[in-house]
Short mmCIF file of C-alpha atoms and ligand atoms in Angstrom, two decimals:
data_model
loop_
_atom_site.label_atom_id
_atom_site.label_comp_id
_atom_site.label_asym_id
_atom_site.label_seq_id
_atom_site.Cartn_x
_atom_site.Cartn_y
_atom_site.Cartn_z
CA UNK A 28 182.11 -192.69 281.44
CA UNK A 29 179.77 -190.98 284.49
CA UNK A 30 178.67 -193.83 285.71
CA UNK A 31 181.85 -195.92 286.31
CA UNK A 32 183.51 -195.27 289.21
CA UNK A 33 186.98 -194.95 288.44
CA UNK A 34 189.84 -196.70 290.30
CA UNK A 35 191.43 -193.44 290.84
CA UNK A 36 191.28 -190.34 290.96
CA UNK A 37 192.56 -189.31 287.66
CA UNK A 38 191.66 -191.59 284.29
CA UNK A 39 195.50 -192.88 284.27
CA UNK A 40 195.19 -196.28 286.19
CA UNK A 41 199.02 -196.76 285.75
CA UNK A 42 199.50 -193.65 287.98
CA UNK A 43 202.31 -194.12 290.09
CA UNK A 44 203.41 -192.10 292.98
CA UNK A 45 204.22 -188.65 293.69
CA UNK A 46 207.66 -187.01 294.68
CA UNK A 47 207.97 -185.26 297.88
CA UNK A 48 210.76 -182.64 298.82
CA UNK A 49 211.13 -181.09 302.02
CA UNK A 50 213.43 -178.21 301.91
CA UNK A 51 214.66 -177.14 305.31
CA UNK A 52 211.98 -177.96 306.93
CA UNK A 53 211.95 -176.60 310.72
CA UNK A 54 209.67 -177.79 313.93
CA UNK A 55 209.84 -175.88 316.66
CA UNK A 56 207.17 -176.74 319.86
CA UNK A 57 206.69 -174.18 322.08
CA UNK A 58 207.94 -174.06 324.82
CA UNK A 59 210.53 -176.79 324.01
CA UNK A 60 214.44 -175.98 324.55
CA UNK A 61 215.32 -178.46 321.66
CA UNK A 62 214.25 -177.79 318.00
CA UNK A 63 212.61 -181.28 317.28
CA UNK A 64 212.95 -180.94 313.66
CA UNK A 65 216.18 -178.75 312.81
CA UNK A 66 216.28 -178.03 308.84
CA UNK A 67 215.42 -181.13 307.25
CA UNK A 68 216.43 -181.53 303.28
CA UNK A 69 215.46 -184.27 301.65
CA UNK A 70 213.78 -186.05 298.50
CA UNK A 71 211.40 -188.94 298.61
CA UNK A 72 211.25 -190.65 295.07
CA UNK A 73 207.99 -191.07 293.12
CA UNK A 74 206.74 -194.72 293.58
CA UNK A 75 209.65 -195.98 296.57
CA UNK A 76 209.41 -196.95 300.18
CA UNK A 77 211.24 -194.81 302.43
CA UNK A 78 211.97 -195.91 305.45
CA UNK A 79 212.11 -193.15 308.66
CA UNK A 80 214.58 -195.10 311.49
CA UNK A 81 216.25 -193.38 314.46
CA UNK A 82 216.46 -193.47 318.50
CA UNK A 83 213.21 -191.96 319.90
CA UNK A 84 212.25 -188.75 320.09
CA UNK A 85 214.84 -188.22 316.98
CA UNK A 86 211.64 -186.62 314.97
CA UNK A 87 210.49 -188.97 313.11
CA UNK A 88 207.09 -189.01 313.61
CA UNK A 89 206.76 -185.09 313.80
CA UNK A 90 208.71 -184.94 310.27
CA UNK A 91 206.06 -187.43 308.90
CA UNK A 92 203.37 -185.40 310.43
CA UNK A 93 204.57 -182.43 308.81
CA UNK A 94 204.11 -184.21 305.20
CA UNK A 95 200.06 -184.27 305.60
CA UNK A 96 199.43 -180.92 307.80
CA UNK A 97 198.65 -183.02 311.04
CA UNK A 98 201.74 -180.91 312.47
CA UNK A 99 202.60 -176.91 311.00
CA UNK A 100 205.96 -176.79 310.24
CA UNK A 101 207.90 -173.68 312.18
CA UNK A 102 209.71 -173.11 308.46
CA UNK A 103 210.46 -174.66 305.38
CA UNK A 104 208.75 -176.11 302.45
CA UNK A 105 206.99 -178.91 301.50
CA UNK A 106 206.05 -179.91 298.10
CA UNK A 107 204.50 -183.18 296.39
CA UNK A 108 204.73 -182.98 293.12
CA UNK A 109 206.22 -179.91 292.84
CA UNK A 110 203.13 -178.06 295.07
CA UNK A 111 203.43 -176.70 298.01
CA UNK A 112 201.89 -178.75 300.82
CA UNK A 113 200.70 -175.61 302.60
CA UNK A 114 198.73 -174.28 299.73
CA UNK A 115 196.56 -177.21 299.50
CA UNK A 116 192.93 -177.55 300.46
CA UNK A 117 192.30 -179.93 303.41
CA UNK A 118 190.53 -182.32 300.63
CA UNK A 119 193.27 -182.04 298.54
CA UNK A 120 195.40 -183.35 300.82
CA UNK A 121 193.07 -185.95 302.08
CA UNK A 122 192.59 -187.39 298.22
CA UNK A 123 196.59 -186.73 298.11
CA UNK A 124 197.99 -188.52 300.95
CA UNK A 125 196.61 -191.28 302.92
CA UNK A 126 197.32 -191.95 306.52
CA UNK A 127 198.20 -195.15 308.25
CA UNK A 128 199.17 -195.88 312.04
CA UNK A 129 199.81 -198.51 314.41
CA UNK A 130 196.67 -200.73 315.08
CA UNK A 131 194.87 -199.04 312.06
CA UNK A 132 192.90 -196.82 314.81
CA UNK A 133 189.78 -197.62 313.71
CA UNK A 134 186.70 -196.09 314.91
CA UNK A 135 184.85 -198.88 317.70
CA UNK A 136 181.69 -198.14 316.80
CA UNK A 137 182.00 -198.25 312.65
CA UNK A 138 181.59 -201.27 311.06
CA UNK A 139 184.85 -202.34 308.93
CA UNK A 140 183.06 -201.16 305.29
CA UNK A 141 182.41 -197.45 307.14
CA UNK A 142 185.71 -197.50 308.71
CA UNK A 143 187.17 -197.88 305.49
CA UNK A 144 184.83 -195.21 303.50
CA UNK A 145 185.78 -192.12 305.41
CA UNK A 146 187.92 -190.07 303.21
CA UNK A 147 185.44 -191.26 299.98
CA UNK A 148 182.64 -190.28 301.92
CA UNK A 149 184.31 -186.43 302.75
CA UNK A 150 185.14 -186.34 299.50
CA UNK A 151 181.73 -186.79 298.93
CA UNK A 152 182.03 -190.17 296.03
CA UNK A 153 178.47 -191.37 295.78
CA UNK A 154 177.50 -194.61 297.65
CA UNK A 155 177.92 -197.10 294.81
CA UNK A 156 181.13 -195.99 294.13
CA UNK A 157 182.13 -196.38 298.20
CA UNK A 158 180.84 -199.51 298.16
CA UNK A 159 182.64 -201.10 295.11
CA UNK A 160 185.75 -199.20 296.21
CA UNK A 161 185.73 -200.78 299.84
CA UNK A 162 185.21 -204.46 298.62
CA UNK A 163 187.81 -204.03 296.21
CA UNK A 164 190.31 -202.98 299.07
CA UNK A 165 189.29 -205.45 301.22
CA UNK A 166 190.22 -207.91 298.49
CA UNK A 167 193.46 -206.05 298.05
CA UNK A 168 194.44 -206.68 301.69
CA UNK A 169 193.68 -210.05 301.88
CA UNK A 170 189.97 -209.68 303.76
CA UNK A 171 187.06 -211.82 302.02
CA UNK A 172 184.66 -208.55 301.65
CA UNK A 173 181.08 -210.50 302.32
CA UNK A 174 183.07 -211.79 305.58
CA UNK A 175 184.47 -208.87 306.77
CA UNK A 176 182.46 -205.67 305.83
CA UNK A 177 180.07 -205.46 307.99
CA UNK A 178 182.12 -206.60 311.07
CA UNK A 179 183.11 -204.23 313.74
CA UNK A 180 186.66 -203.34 314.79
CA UNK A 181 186.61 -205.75 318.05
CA UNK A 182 185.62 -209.13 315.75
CA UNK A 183 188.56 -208.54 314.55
CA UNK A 184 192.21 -209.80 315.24
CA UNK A 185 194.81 -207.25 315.74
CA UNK A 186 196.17 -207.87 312.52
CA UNK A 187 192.92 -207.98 310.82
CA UNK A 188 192.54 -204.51 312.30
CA UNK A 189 195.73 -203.22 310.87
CA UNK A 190 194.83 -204.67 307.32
CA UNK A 191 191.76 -202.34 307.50
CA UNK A 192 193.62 -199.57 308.79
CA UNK A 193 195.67 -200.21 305.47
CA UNK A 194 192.86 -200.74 303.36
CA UNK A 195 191.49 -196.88 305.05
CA UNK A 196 194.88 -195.38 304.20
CA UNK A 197 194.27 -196.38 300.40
CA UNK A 198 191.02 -195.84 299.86
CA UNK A 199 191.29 -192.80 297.69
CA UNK A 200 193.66 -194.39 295.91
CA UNK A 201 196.48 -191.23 296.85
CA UNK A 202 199.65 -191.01 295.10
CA UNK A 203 201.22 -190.84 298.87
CA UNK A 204 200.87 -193.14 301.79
CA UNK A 205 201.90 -191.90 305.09
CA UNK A 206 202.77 -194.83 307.79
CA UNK A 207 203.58 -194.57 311.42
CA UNK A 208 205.10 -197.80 312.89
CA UNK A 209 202.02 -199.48 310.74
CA UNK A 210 203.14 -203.15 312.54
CA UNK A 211 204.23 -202.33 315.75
CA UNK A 212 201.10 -203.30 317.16
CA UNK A 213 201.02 -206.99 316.21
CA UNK A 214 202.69 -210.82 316.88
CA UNK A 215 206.09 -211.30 314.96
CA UNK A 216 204.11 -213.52 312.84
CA UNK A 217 201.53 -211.53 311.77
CA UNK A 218 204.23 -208.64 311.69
CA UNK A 219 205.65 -210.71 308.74
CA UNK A 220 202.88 -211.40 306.71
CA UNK A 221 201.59 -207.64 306.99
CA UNK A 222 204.98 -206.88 306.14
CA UNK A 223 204.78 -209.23 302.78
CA UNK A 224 201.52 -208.30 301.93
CA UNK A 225 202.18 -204.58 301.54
CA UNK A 226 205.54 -205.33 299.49
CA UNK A 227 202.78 -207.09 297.33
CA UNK A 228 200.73 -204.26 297.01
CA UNK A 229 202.99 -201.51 296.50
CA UNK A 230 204.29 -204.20 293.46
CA UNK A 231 200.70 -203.36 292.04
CA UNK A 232 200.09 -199.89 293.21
CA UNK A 233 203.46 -198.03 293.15
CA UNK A 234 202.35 -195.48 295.78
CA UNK A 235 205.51 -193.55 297.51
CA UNK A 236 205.09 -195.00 300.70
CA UNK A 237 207.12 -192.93 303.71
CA UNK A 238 206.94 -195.33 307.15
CA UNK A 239 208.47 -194.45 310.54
CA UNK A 240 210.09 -197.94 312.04
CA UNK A 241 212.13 -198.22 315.89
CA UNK A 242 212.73 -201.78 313.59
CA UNK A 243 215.82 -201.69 311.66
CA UNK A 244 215.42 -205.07 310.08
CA UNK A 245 211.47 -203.77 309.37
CA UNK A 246 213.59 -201.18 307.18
CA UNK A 247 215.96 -203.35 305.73
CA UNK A 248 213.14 -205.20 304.57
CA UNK A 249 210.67 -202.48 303.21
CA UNK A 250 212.88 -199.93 302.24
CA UNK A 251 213.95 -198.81 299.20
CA UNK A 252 215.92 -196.25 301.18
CA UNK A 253 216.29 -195.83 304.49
CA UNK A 254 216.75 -192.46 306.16
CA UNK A 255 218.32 -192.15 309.52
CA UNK A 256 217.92 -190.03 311.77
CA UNK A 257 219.82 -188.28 314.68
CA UNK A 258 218.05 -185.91 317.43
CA UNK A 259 216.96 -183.19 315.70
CA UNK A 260 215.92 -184.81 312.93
CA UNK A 261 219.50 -184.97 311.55
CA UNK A 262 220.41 -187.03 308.52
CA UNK A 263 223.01 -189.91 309.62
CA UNK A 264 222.72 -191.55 306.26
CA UNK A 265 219.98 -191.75 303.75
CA UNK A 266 220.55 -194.34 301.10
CA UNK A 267 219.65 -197.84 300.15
CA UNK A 268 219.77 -201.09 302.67
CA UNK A 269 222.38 -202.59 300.59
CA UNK A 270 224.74 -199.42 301.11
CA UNK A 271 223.79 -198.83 304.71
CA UNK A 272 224.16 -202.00 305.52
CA UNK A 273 227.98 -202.02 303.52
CA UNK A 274 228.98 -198.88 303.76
CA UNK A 275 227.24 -197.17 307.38
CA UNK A 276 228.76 -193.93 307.49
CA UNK A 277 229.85 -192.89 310.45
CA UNK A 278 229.73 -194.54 314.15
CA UNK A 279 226.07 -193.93 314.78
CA UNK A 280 224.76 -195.32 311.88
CA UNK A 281 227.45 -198.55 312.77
CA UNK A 282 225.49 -199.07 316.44
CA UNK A 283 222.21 -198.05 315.15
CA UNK A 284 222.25 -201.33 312.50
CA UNK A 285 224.42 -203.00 315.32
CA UNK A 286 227.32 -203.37 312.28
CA UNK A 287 227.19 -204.94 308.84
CA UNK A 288 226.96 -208.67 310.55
CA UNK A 289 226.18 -211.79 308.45
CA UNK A 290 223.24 -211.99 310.83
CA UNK A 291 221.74 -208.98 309.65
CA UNK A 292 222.37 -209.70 306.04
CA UNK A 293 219.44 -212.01 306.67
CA UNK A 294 216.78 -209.40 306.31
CA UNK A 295 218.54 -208.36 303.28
CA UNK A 296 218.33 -211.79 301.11
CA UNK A 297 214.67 -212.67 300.66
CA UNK A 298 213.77 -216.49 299.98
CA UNK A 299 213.47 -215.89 296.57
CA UNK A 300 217.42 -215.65 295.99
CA UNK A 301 218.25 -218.96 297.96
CA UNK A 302 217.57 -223.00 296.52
CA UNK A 303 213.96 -223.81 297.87
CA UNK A 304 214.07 -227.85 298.99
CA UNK A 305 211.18 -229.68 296.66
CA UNK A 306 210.26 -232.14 298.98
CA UNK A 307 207.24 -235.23 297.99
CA UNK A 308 203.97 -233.13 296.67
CA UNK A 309 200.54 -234.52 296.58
CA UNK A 310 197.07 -233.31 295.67
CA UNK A 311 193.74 -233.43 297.65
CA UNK A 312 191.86 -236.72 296.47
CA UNK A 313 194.98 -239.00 295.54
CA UNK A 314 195.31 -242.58 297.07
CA UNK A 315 197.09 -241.80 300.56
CA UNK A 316 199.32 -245.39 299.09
CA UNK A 317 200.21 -243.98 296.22
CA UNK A 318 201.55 -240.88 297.86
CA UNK A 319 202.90 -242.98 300.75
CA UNK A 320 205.00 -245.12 298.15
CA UNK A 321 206.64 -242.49 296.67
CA UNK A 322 207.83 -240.46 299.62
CA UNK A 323 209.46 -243.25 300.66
CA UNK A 324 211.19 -243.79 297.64
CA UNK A 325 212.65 -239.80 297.92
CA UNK A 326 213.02 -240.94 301.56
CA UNK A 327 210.67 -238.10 302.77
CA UNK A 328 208.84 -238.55 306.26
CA UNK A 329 206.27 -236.29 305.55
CA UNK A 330 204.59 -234.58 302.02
CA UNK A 331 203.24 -231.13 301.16
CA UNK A 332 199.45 -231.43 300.27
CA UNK A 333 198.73 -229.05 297.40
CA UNK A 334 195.10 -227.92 296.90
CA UNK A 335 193.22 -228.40 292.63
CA UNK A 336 195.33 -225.23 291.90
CA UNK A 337 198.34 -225.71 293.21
CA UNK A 338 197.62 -224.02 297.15
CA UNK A 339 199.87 -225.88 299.47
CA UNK A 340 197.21 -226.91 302.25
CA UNK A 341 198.45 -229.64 304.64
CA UNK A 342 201.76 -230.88 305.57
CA UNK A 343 200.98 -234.24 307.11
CA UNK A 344 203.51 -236.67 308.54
CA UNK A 345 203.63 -239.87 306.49
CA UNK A 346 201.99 -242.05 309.75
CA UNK A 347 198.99 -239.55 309.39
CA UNK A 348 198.75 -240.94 306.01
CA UNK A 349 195.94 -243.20 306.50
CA UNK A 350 192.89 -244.27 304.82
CA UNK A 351 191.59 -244.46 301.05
CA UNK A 352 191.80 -240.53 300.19
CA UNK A 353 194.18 -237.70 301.35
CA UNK A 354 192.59 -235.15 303.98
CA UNK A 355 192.98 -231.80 304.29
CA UNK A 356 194.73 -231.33 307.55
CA UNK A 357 192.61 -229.00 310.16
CA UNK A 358 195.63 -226.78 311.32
CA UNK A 359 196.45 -223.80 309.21
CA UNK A 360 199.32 -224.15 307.54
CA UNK A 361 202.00 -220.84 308.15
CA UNK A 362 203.33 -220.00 304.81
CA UNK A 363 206.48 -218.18 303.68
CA UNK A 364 205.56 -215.34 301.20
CA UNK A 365 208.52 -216.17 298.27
CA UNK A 366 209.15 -211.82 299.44
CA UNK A 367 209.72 -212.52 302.90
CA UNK A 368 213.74 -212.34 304.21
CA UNK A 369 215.81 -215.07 305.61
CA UNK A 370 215.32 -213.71 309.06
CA UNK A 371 211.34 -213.66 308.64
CA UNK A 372 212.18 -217.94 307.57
CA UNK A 373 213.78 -218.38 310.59
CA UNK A 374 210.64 -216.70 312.50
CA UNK A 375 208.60 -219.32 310.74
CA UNK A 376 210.25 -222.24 310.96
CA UNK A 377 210.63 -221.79 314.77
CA UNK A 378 207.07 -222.30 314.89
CA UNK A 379 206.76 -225.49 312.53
CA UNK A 380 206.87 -228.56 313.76
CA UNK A 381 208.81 -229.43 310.95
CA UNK A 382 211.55 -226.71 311.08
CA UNK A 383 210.78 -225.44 308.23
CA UNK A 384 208.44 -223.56 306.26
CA UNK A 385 206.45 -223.91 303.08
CA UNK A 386 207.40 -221.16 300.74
CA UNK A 387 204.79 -219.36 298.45
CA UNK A 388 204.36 -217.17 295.68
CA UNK A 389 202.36 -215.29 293.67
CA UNK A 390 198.20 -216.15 294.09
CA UNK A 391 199.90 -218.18 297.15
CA UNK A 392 201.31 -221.15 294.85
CA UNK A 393 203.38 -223.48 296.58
CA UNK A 394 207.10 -223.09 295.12
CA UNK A 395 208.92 -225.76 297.45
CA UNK A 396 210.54 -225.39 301.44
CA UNK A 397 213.17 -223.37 303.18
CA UNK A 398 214.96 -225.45 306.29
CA UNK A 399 217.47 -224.71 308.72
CA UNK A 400 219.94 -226.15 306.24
CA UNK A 401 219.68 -223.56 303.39
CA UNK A 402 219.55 -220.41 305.90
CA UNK A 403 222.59 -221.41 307.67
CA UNK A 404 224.63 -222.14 304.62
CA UNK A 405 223.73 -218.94 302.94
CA UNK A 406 225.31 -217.80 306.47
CA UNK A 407 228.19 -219.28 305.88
CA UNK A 408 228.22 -218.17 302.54
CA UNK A 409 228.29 -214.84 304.27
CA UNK A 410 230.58 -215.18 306.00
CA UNK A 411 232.96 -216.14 303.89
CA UNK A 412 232.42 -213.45 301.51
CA UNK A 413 232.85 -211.44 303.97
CA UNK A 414 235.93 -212.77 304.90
CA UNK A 415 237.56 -213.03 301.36
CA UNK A 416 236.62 -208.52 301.32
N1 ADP B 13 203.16 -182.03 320.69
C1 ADP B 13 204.40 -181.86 321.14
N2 ADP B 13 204.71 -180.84 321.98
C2 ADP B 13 205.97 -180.65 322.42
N3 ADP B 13 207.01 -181.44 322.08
C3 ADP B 13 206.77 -182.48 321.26
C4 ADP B 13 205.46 -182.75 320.76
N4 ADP B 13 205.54 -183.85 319.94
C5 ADP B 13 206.82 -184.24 319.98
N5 ADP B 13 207.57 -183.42 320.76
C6 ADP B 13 209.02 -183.52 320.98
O1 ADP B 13 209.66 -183.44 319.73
C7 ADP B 13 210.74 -184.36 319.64
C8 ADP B 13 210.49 -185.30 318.46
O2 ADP B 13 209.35 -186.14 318.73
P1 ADP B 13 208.79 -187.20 317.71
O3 ADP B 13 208.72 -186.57 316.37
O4 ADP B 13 207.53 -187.75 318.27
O5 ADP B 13 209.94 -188.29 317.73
P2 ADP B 13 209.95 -189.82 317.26
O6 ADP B 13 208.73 -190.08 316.43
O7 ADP B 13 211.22 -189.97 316.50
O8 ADP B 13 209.99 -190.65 318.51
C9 ADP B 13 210.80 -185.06 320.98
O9 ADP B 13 211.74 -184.41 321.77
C10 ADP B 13 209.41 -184.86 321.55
O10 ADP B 13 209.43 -184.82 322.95
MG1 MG B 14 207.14 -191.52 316.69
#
């Protein structure tokens, strides 16, 4: 089997991730007064999200740092896996733990492809392996490979960039991703969709992902815990969104996720849970009468345009229903992933002209709408849970 390049490192593809434990780990910068990092405990399950929240300056980035070597801790241990970080080779820890930050920080003068290959390349894969590997992650990311490879960094949108710098962060396929404020960088928008599409890959990949936030609903969302931090790099609470969000232990924690409010709960109920509206479908190439006829009958002004397999593309008002055949609309269509929150809907739907938003899943298949009507009744839902506790 010499010749294939695997997809990872070892011949397991179901690998998951790797556990990481710090055990009092201790940052002191010279010449600082405060200890930026003051005996940090903590264990990050194989294969989960961990979110790192706090105020700035808490130590959040500088205990993240500390996880790949970028930053020596003062004291303390790492381990991933059960080894020592600090042992390690620099190429173990390269192949071990890959590195992601805002605005994906790519080199201006690689093209996207070379961008991507730099880890392979140190650890020395051969070129048909890089090459197969990088068009396979810019699949994974959502880039079409024969489009994208060989652009450079400033072709690219901002949130194109970050997708690479995402792509470059996986390319050795480690056990451990490393983010810092990954979407910070980008429109509220594109925020959301980066946001969806890694919740979609780590479905796949089961990496343990650790990612810094300022965003607590970013957390909410991502997290299968959420650690949060005080200066110091003190633990306020480090537990799931459900609990934090229910139970916040202590005043700071109460202020930091601005209390347990039904508005919040938002980024806690993804689409998925809530009854999608299944308003008049038609497919490219039907009679625009036929389709006309029956949206009238369901008393719909306007009708989702599904693509030959099953890709909403158009959402045309019945009036631009004209003609022998059904067009493809020109404007891009904004899709709901079926993963993204109630508060990402609301995001999107702002910016329909229908005020609401087409809700997709899987392979981008059209699963139905989500209005203003079915977020503010799960509100009120909410609310009077909440009220009956
Ligand atoms: N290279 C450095 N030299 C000295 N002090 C630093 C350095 N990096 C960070 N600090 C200090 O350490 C503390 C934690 O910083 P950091 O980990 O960057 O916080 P956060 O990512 O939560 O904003 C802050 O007080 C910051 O000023
Ligand atoms: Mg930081």
């Amino acid at each position: 089997m010499s010749t294939t390049p695997e997809r990872t490192g070892s011949a397991d593809t179901s690998i998951s991730g790797a556990e990481i434990v710090l055990d009092n780990v201790v940052k002191r910068y010279p010449g600082q007064k405060t200890t930026a990092v003051d005996s940090l405990s903590l264990t990050i399950p194989a294969g989960e999200i961990v979110m790192f929240v706090g105020p700035s300056g808490c130590g959040k980035t500088t205990s993240l740092k500390m996880i790949n070597r970028l930053i020596e801790p003062t004291s303390g241990t790492i381990r991933i896996d059960g080894e020592d970080v600090l042992t390690q080779s620099e190429n173990d820890l390269r192949r071990r733990i890959g590195y992601v930050i805002q605005g994906g920080s790519l080199f201006p003068h690689m093209s996207v492809a070379k961008n991507i290959a730099i880890v392979p390349k140190l650890l020395g894969w051969d070129s048909s392996r890089i090459t197969k590997r990088t068009d396979e992650l810019l699949e994974l990311v959502g880039l079409d490979p024969s489009r994208y490879r060989d652009r450079y960094p400033r072709e690219l949108s901002g949130g194109q960039q970050q997708r690479v710098g995402v792509a470059r962060g996986l390319a050795a396929d480690p056990p451990v991703v490393l983010m810092d404020e990954p979407f910070g960088a980008v429109d509220p928008i594109t925020r959301q969709r980066l946001q969806d599409e890694l919740l979609s890959i780590q479905r796949e990949l089961h990496k343990t992902i650790v990612c810094v936030t300022h965003d607590i609903d970013e957390a909410i969302k991502l997290g299968d815990r959420i650690l949060i931090l005080q200066d110091g790099a003190q633990i306020a609470q480090y537990d799931t969104p459900e609990v934090i969000l229910g139970a916040p232990a202590g005043e700071f924690v109460e202020d930091f996720v601005g209390s347990g409010s039904a508005l919040k709960q938002l980024s806690l109920t993804r689409i998925s849970e809530i009854a999608l509206r299944t308003p008049t479908t038609a497919t490219v190439g039907e009679r625009t009468d036929d389709v006309r006829r029956r949206a009238e009958s369901n008393g719909d002004m306007a009708v989702i345009v599904l693509d030959g397999r099953g890709r909403p593309c158009g959402w045309p008002w019945l009036r631009q229903l004209t003609g022998e055949k059904l067009v493809e609309p020109t404007e891009e269509l904004i899709n709901l992933d079926h993963r993204a929150t109630l508060n990402d809907a609301l995001d999107t739907m702002l910016s329909s002209s229908h005020g609401a938003a087409v809700v997709t899943g899987d392979r981008d298949q059209y699963l139905g709408v989500v209005d203003f009507r079915s977020v503010t009744e799960h509100i009120r839902m909410l609310e009077e849970q909440a009220a009956r506790d």
